[in-house]
Every structure is written in structure tokens, then in C-alpha cells.
mmCIF file of C-alpha atoms and ligand atoms in Angstrom:
data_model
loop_
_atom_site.group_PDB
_atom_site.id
_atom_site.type_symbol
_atom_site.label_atom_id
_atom_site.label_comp_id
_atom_site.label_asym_id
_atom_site.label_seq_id
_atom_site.Cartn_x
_atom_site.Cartn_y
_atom_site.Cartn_z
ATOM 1 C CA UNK E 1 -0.192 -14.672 28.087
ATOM 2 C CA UNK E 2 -2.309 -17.089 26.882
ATOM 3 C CA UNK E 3 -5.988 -16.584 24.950
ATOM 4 C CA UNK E 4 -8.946 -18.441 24.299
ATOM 5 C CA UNK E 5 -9.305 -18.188 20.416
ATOM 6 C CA UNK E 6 -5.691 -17.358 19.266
ATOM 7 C CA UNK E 7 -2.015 -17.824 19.522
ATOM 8 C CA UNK E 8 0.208 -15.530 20.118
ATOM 9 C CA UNK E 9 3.899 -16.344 20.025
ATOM 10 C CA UNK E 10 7.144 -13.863 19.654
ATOM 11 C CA UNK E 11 10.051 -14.934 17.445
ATOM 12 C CA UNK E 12 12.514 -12.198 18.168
ATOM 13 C CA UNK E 13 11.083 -8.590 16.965
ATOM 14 C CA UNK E 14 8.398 -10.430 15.286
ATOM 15 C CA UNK E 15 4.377 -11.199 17.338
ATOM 16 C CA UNK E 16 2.842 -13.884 15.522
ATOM 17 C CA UNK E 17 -0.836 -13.970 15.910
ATOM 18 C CA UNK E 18 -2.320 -17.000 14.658
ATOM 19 C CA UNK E 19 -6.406 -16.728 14.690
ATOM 20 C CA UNK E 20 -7.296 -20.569 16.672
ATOM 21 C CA UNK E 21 -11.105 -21.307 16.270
ATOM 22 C CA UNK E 22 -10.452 -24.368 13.838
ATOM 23 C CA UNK E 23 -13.475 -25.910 14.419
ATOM 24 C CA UNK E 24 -15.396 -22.667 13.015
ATOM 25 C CA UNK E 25 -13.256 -21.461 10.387
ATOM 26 C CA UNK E 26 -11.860 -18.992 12.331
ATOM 27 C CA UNK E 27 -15.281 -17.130 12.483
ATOM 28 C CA UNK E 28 -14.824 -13.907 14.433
ATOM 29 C CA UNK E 29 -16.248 -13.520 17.355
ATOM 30 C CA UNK E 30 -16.601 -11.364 20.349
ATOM 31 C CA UNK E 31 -14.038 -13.651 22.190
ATOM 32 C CA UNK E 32 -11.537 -13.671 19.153
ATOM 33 C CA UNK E 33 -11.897 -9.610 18.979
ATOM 34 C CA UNK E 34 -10.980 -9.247 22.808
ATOM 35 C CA UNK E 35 -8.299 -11.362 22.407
ATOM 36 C CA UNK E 36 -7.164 -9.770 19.100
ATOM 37 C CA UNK E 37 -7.403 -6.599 20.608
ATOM 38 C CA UNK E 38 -5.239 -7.355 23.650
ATOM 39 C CA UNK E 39 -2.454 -9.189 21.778
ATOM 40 C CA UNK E 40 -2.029 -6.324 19.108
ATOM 41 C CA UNK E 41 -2.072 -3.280 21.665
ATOM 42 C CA UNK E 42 0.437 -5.067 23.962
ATOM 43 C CA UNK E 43 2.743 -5.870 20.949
ATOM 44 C CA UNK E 44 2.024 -2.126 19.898
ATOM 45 C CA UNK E 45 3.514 -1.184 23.034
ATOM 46 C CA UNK E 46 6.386 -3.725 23.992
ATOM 47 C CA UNK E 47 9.508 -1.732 22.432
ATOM 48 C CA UNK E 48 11.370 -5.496 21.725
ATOM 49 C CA UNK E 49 8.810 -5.640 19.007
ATOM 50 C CA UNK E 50 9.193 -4.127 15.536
ATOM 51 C CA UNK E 51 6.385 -5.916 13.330
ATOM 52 C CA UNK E 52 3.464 -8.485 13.900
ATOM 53 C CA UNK E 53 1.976 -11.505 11.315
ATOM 54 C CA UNK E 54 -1.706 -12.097 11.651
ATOM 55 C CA UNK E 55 -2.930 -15.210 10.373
ATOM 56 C CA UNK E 56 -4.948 -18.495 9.966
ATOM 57 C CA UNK E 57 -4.877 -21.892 9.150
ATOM 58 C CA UNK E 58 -4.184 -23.213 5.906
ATOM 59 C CA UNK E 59 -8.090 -23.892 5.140
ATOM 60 C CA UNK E 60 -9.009 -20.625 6.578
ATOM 61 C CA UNK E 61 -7.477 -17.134 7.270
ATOM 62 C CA UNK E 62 -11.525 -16.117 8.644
ATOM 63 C CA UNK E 63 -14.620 -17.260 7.393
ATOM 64 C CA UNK E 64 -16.168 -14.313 8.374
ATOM 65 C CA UNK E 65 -17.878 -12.954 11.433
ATOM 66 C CA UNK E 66 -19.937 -15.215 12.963
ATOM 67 C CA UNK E 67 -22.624 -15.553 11.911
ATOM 68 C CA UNK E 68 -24.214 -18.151 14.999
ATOM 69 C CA UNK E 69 -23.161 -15.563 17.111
ATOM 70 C CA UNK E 70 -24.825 -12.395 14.934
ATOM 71 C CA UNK E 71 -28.513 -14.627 13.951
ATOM 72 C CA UNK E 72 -30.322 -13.758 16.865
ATOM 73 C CA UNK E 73 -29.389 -9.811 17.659
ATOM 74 C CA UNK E 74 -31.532 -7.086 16.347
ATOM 75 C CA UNK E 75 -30.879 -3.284 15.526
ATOM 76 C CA UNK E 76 -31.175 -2.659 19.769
ATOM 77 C CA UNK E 77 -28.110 -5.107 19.993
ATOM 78 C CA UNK E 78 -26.025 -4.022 16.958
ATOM 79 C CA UNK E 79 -26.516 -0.612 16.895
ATOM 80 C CA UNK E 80 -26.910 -0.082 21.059
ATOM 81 C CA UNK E 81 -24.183 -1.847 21.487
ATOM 82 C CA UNK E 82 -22.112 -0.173 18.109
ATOM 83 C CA UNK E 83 -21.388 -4.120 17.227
ATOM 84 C CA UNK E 84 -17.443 -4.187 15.261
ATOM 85 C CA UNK E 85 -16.729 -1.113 16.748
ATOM 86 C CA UNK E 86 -14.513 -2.689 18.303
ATOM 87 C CA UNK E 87 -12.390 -3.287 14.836
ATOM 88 C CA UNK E 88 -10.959 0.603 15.016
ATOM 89 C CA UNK E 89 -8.634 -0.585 17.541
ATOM 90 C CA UNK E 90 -7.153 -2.984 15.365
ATOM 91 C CA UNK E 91 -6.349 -0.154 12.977
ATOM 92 C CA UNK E 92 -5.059 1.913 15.523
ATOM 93 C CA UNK E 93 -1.897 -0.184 15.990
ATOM 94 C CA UNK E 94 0.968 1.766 15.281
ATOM 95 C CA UNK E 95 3.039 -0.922 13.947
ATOM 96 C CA UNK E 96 2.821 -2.504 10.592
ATOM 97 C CA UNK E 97 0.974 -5.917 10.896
ATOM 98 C CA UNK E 98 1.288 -8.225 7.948
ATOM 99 C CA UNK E 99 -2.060 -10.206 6.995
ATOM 100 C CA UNK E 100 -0.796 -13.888 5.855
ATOM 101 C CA UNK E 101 -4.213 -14.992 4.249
ATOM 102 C CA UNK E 102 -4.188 -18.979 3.266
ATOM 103 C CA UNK E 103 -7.722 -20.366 2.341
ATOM 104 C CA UNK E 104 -10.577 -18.359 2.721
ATOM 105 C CA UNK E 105 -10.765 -14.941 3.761
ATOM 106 C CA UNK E 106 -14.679 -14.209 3.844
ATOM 107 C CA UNK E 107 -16.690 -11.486 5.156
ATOM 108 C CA UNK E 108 -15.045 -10.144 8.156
ATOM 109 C CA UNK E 109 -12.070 -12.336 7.192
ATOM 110 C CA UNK E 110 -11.579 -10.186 4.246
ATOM 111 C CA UNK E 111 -12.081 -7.071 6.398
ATOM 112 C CA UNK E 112 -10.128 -8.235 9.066
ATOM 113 C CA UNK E 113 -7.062 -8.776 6.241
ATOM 114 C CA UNK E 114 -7.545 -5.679 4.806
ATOM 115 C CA UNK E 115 -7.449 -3.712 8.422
ATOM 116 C CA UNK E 116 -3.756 -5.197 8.226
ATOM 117 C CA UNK E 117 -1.137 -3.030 6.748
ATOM 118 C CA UNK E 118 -0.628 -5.009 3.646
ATOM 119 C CA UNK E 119 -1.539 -8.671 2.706
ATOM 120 C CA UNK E 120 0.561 -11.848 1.923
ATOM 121 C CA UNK E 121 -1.523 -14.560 0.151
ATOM 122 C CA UNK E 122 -1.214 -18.002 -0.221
ATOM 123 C CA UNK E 123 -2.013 -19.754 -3.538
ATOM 124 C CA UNK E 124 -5.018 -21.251 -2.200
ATOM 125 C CA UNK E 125 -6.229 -17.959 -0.608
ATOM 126 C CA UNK E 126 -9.767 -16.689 -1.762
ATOM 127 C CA UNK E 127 -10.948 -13.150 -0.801
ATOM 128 C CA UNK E 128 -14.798 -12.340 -0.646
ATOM 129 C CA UNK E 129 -17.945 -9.994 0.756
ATOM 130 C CA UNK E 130 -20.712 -12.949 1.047
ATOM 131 C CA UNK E 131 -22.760 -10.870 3.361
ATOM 132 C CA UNK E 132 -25.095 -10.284 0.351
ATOM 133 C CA UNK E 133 -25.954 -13.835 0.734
ATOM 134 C CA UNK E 134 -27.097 -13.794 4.165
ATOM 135 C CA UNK E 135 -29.182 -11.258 3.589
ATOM 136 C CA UNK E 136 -26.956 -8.548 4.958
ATOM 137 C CA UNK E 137 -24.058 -6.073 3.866
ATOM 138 C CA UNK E 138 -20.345 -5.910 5.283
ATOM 139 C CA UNK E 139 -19.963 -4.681 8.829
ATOM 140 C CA UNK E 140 -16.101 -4.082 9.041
ATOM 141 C CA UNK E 141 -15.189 -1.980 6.451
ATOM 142 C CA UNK E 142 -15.104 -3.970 3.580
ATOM 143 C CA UNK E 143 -17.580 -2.409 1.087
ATOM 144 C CA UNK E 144 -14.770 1.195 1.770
ATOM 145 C CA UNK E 145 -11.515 -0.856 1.817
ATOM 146 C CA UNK E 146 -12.119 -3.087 -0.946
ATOM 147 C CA UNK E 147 -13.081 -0.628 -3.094
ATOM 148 C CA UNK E 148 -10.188 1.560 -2.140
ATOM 149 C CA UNK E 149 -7.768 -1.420 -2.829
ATOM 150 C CA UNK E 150 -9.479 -2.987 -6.366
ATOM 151 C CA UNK E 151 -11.660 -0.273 -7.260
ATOM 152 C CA UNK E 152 -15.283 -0.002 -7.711
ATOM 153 C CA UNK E 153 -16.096 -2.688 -10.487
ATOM 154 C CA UNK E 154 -14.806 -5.293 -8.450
ATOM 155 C CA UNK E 155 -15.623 -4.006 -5.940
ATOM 156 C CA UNK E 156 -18.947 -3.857 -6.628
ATOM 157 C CA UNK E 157 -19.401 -7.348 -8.292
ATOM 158 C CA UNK E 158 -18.197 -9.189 -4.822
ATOM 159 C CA UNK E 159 -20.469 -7.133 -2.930
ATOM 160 C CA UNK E 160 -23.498 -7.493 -5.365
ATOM 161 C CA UNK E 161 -22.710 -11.475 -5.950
ATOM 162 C CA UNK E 162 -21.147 -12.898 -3.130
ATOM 163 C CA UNK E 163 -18.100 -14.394 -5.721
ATOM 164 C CA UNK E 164 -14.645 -15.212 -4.327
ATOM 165 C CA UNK E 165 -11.566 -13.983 -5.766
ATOM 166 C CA UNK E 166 -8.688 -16.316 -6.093
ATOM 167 C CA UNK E 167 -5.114 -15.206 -5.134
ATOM 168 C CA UNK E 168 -4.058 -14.088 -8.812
ATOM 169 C CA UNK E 169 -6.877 -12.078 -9.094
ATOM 170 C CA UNK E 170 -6.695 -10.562 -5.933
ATOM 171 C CA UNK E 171 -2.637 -9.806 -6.575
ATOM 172 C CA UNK E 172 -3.562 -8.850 -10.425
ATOM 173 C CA UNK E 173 -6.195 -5.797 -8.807
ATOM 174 C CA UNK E 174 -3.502 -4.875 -6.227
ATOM 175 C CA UNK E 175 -5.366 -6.409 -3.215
ATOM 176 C CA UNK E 176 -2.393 -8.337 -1.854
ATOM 177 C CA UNK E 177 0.971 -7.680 -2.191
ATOM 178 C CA UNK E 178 2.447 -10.988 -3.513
ATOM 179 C CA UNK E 179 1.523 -14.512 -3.538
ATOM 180 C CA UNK E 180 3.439 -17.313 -2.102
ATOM 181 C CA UNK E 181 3.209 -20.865 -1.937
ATOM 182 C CA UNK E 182 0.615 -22.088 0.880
ATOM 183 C CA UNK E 183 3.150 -23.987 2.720
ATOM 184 C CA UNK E 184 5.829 -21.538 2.628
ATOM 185 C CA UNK E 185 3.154 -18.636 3.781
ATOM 186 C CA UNK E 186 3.363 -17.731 7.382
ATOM 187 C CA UNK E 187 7.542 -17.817 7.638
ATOM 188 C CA UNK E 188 8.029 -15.926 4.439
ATOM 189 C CA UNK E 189 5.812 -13.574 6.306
ATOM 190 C CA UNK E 190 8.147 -13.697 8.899
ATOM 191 C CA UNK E 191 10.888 -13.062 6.926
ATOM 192 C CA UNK E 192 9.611 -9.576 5.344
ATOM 193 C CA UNK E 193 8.211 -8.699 9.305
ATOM 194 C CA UNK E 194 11.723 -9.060 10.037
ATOM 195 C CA UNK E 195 12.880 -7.070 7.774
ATOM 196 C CA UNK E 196 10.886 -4.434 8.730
ATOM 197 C CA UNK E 197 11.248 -5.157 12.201
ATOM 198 C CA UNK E 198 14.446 -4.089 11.489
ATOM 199 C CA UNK E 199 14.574 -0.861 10.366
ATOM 200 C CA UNK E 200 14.593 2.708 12.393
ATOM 201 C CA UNK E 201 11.415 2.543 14.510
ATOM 202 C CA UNK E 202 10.509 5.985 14.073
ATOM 203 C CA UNK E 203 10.315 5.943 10.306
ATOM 204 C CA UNK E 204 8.847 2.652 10.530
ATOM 205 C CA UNK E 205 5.687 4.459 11.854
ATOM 206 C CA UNK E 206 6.127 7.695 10.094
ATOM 207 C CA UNK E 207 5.872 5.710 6.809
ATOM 208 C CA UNK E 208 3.119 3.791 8.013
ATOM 209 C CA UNK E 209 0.948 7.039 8.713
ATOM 210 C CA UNK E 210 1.804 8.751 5.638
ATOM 211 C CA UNK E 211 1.058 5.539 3.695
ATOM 212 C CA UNK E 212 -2.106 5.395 5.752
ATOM 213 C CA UNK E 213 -2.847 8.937 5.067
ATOM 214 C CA UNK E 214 -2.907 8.664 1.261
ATOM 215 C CA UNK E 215 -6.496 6.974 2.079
ATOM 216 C CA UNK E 216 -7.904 9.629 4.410
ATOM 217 C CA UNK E 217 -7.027 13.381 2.124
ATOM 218 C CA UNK E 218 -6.727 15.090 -0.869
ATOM 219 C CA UNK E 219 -3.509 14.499 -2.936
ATOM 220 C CA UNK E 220 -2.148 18.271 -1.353
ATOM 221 C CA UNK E 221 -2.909 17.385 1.861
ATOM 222 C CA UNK E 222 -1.250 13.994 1.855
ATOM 223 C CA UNK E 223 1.627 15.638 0.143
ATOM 224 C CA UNK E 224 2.104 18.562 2.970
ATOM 225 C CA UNK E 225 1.705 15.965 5.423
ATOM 226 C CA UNK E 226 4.143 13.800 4.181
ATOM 227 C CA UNK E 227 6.463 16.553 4.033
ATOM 228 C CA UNK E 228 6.266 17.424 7.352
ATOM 229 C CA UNK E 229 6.747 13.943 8.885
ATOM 230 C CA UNK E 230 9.700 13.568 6.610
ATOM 231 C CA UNK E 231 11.262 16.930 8.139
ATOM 232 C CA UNK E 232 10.167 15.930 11.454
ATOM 233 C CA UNK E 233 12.076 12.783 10.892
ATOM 234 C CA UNK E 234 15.446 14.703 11.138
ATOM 235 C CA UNK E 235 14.992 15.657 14.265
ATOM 236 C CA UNK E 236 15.873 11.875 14.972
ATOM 237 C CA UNK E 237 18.870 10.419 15.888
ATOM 238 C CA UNK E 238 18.549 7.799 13.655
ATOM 239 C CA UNK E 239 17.918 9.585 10.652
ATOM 240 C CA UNK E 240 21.866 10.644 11.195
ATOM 241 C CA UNK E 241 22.850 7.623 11.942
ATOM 242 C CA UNK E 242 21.080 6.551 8.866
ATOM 243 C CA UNK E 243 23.008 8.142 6.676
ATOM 244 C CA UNK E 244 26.172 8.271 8.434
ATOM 245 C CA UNK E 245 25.761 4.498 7.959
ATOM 246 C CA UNK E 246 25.531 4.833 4.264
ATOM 247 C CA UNK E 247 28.345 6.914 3.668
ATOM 248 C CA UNK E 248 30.687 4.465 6.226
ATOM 249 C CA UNK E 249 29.099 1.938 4.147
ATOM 250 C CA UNK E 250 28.234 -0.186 7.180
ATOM 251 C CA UNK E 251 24.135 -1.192 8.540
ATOM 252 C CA UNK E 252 22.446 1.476 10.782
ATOM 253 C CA UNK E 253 22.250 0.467 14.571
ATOM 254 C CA UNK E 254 19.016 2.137 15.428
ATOM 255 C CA UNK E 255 17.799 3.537 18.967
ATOM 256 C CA UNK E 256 14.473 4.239 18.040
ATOM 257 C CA UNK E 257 15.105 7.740 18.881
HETATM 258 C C1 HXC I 301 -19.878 -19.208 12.129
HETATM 259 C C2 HXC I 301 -18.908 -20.664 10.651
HETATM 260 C C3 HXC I 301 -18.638 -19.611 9.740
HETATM 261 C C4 HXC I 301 -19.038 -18.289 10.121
HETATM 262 C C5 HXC I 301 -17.934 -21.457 8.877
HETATM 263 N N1 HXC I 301 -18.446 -21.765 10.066
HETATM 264 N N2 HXC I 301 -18.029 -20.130 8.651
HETATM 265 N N3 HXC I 301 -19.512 -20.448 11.817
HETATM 266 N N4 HXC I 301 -19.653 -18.139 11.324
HETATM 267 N N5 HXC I 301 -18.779 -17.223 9.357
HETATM 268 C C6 HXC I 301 -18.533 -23.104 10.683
HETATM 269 C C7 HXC I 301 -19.575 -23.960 9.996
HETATM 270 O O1 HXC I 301 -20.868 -23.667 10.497
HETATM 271 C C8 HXC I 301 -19.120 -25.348 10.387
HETATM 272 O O2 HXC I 301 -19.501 -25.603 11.716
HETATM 273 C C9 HXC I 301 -17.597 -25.214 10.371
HETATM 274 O O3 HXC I 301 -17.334 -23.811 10.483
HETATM 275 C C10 HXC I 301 -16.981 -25.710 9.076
HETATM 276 O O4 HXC I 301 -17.618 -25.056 8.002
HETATM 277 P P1 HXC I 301 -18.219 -25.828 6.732
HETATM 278 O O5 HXC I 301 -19.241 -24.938 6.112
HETATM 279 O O6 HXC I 301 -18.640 -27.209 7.099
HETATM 280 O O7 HXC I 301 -16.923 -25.929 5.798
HETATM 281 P P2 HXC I 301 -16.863 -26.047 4.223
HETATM 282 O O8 HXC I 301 -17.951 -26.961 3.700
HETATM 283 O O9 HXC I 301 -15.450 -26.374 3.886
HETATM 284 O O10 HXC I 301 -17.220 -24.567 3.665
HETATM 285 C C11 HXC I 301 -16.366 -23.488 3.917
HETATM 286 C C12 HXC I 301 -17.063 -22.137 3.646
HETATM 287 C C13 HXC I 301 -18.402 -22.099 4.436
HETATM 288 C C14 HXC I 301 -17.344 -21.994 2.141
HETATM 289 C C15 HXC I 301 -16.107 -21.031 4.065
HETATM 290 O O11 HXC I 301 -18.133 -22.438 5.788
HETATM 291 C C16 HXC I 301 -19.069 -20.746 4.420
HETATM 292 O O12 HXC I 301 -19.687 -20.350 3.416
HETATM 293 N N6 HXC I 301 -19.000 -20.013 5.529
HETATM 294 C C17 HXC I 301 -19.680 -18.748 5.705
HETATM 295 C C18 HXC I 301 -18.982 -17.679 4.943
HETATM 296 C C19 HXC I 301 -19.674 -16.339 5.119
HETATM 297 O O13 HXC I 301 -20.839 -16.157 4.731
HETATM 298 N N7 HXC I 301 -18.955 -15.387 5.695
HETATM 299 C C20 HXC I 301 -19.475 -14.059 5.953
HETATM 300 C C21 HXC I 301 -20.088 -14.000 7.298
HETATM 301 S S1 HXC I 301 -20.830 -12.411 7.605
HETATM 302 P P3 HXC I 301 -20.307 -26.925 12.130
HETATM 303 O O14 HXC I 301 -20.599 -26.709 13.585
HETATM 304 O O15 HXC I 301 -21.501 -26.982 11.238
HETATM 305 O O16 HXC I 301 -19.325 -28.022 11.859
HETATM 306 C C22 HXC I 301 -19.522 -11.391 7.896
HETATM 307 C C23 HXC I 301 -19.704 -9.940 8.031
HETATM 308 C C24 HXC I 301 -20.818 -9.543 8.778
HETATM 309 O O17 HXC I 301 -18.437 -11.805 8.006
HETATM 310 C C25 HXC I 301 -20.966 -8.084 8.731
HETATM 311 C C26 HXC I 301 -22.333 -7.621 8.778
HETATM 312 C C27 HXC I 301 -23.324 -8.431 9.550
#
């Protein structure tokens, strides 16, 4: 399959989905959405695949929605036609999808990183909410997720300022996971979605939903629902081949059953 705006490309278990608008930053637009949309829900459901990589180019992960495409609507448009909507299908993939963010991740870009389960930045990667500059606020769930991953302070400041946040600061308030060097980005990416590409498919997801949960309940509630996914999991067959794998001391061949 091929799209208008990205690439998509399988490397064993592994989608990569490379956003491929270079001529606008990667601005996000209805087109890129569509496409994004159809390339995550049919790796969601092709069981050959384990774990996806999202990314960009090295100058830009997203520069944000764009904004040609937004200047002319008005609240009929955006609000008849419940504009980023869209987005909640993104974060109903099942399986984990690594953001690799190199260069700027702005706006949407930002919002379309943190939709992924966890993010990978490059040393040259800069994370920010400019909306306040154009006169608006975020759209996609940035003003909730970045506050839930850096806190309000932070938080706050990007929203109220428009100011970027290089990759150390972003890994130093726990909004990516680790840096790497920019030209080493997108296959160490590959190398952890392999990984985890390669572990029991079942708890891959379960683990992803509790995770996931943590963001959506009470401390209780997370806790009683974790606990019932993790009994649910042995009812698996690869939760006993799990461990009869550790005490044979040999890897787990899962069925995803
Ligand atoms: C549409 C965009 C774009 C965007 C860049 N481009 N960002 N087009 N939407 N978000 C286009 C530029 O118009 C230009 O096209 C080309 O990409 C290259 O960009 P330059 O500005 O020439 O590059 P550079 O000087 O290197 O500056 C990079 C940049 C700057 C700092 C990232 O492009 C920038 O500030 N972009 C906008 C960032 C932003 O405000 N993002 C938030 C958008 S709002 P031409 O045709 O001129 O060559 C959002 C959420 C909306 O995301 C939610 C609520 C409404």
C-alpha cells in the first residue's frame, strides 16, 4: 500500500511509519491523518506485526498541524465537523508505537508524539505548544498530555510562552524516554520495537492498557485493574510457556495465545 504523505515500510515484526510532507515540515494535515490512520489500524490488525516506529525527518518529526490548512475555517468547520477528532484513533491502536522525534516536534507534532506509547528523541529534537503564538491553544491533547508527562509548571510555561524544550530537558522532566544520537535515531528505534515485537503478544497489550490506565483512574482502581489483567493473563498459554521457559532456561516461543 502506498500513501500520499507517508511511508510505510515493514522490517520483519516491526511497521515503520515515516511522516513524508518534507516540503512542509511534516505539518499535519487531513491527508497525513487518513493516511496515518489507515497504516496504524492495518498494522494493529496484521498478526506478523508486534510493534510500529512513527517518525520524521531529521529537521522535523511535525511542525505542527497545519496551519495553511486550519487559517480559513471557523467554529461551523472545527466544531461541525469535530476537527482532530480524528486523533482518538491513533490512540486506539492496540500495539505499542514508538515516537522517534528528531528536530522539531511542534504543536500537533508534540501531540502527535505524545499519542505514541513512549518517545525516543534525537539530540537535536525540540518539543513545544506554539499555538499560543498563533493566537490559538492546542487541539490534540497537548495542554492534558504534557502536563501529565512534565507536570504543570512546565507545562504551563510552554503553553503560556510558546518556548521549545530541547531533548535533555525534555528526558530530564520524563517526557521522552532516552535520547540518542540523531543519526542513530530511527534504527535504534527499531531495535527496542523489536524487542518488544518480540515478546508474548498478549501481555504485550495487557501491559500496554494497564500502563495506559495509570492515566485514566484513581491509584485503587488502576491497582484492581491491573490485578485482574495480570490474573487474566494466566489463562494464556504463553504465560506457561513463559515460565516453563525460565525454569528450562531456554527463550519463550510465543503463540500469542
Ligand atoms: C503549515 C508549515 C508548518 C505548519 C512549517 N511549515 N510549519 N506549514 N503548517 N505547522 C512550512 C512553512 O510554511 C514553509 O513552507 C516550510 O514548511 C518550511 O518552513 P520554514 O518556516 O521556512 O522553516 P524554518 O525557517 O526552518 O522554521 C522552522 C519552524 C517554523 C521554526 C518549525 O516552520 C515554524 O515556526 N513553524 C510553525 C510551528 C507552529 O506554530 N506549529 C504549531 C501549529 S498549530 P513554504 O511554503 O513557506 O516554504 C498546531 C496545533 C493546532 O499544531 C491546534 C489548535 C488549532
Amino acid at each position: 500500500m502506498t500513501y500520499e504523505t507517508i511511508l510505510v515500510e515493514r522490517r520483519g515484526p516491526v511497521t515503520l511509519v515515516t511522516l513524508n510532507r518534507p516540503q512542509a515540515l511534516n505539518a499535519l494535515n487531513s491527508q497525513v491523518l487518513a493516511d496515518l490512520i489507515h497504516a496504524l489500524e492495518a498494522f494493529d490488525a496484521d498478526e506478523s506485526q508486534g510493534c510500529a516506529v512513527l517518525t520524521g525527518s531529521e529537521k522535523a518529526f511535525a511542525a505542527g498541524a497545519d496551519i495553511k490548512e486550519m487559517s480559513t475555517k471557523g467554529f461551523a468547520d472545527m466544531y461541525g465537523g469535530n476537527f482532530f477528532a480524528g486523533y482518538d484513533r491513533v490512540t486506539a491502536v492496540r500495539k505499542p508505537v514508538i515516537a522517534a522525534v528528531a528536530g522539531y516536534a511542534l504543536g500537533g507534532g508534540c501531540e502527535l508524539a505524545m499519542m505514541c506509547d513512549f518517545i525516543l528523541a534525537g539530540e537535536n529534537a525540540k518539543f513545544g505548544q506554539p499555538e499560543i503564538k498563533l493566537g490559538v491553544t492546542p487541539g490534540m491533547g497537548g495542554s492534558q498530555r504534557l502536563a501529565r508527562a512534565v507536570g504543570k509548571a512546565k507545562a504551563m510555561e510552554m503553553c503560556l510562552t510558546g518556548r521549545m524544550m530541547d531533548a535533555a530537558e525534555a528526558e530530564r522532566a520524563g517526557l521522552v524516554s532516552r535520547i540518542l544520537p540523531t543519526a542513530e535515531l530511527v534504527e535504534e528505534a527499531l531495535k527496542t520495537a523489536e524487542l518488544i515485537a518480540g515478546m508474548a503478544p498478549l501481555a504485550v497489550k495487557a501491559n500496554k492498557e494497564m500502563v495506559n490506565a495509570a492515566f485514566e483512574t484513581t491509584l485503587a482502581q488502576g491497582i484492581a485493574f491491573e490485578r485482574r489483567l495480570f490474573h487474566a493473563i494466566f489463562g494464556t498459554e504463553d504465560q506457561k510457556e513463559g515460565m516453563a521457559a525460565f525454569v528450562e532456561k531456554r527463550p519463550g516461543v510465543w503463540k500469542g495465545r
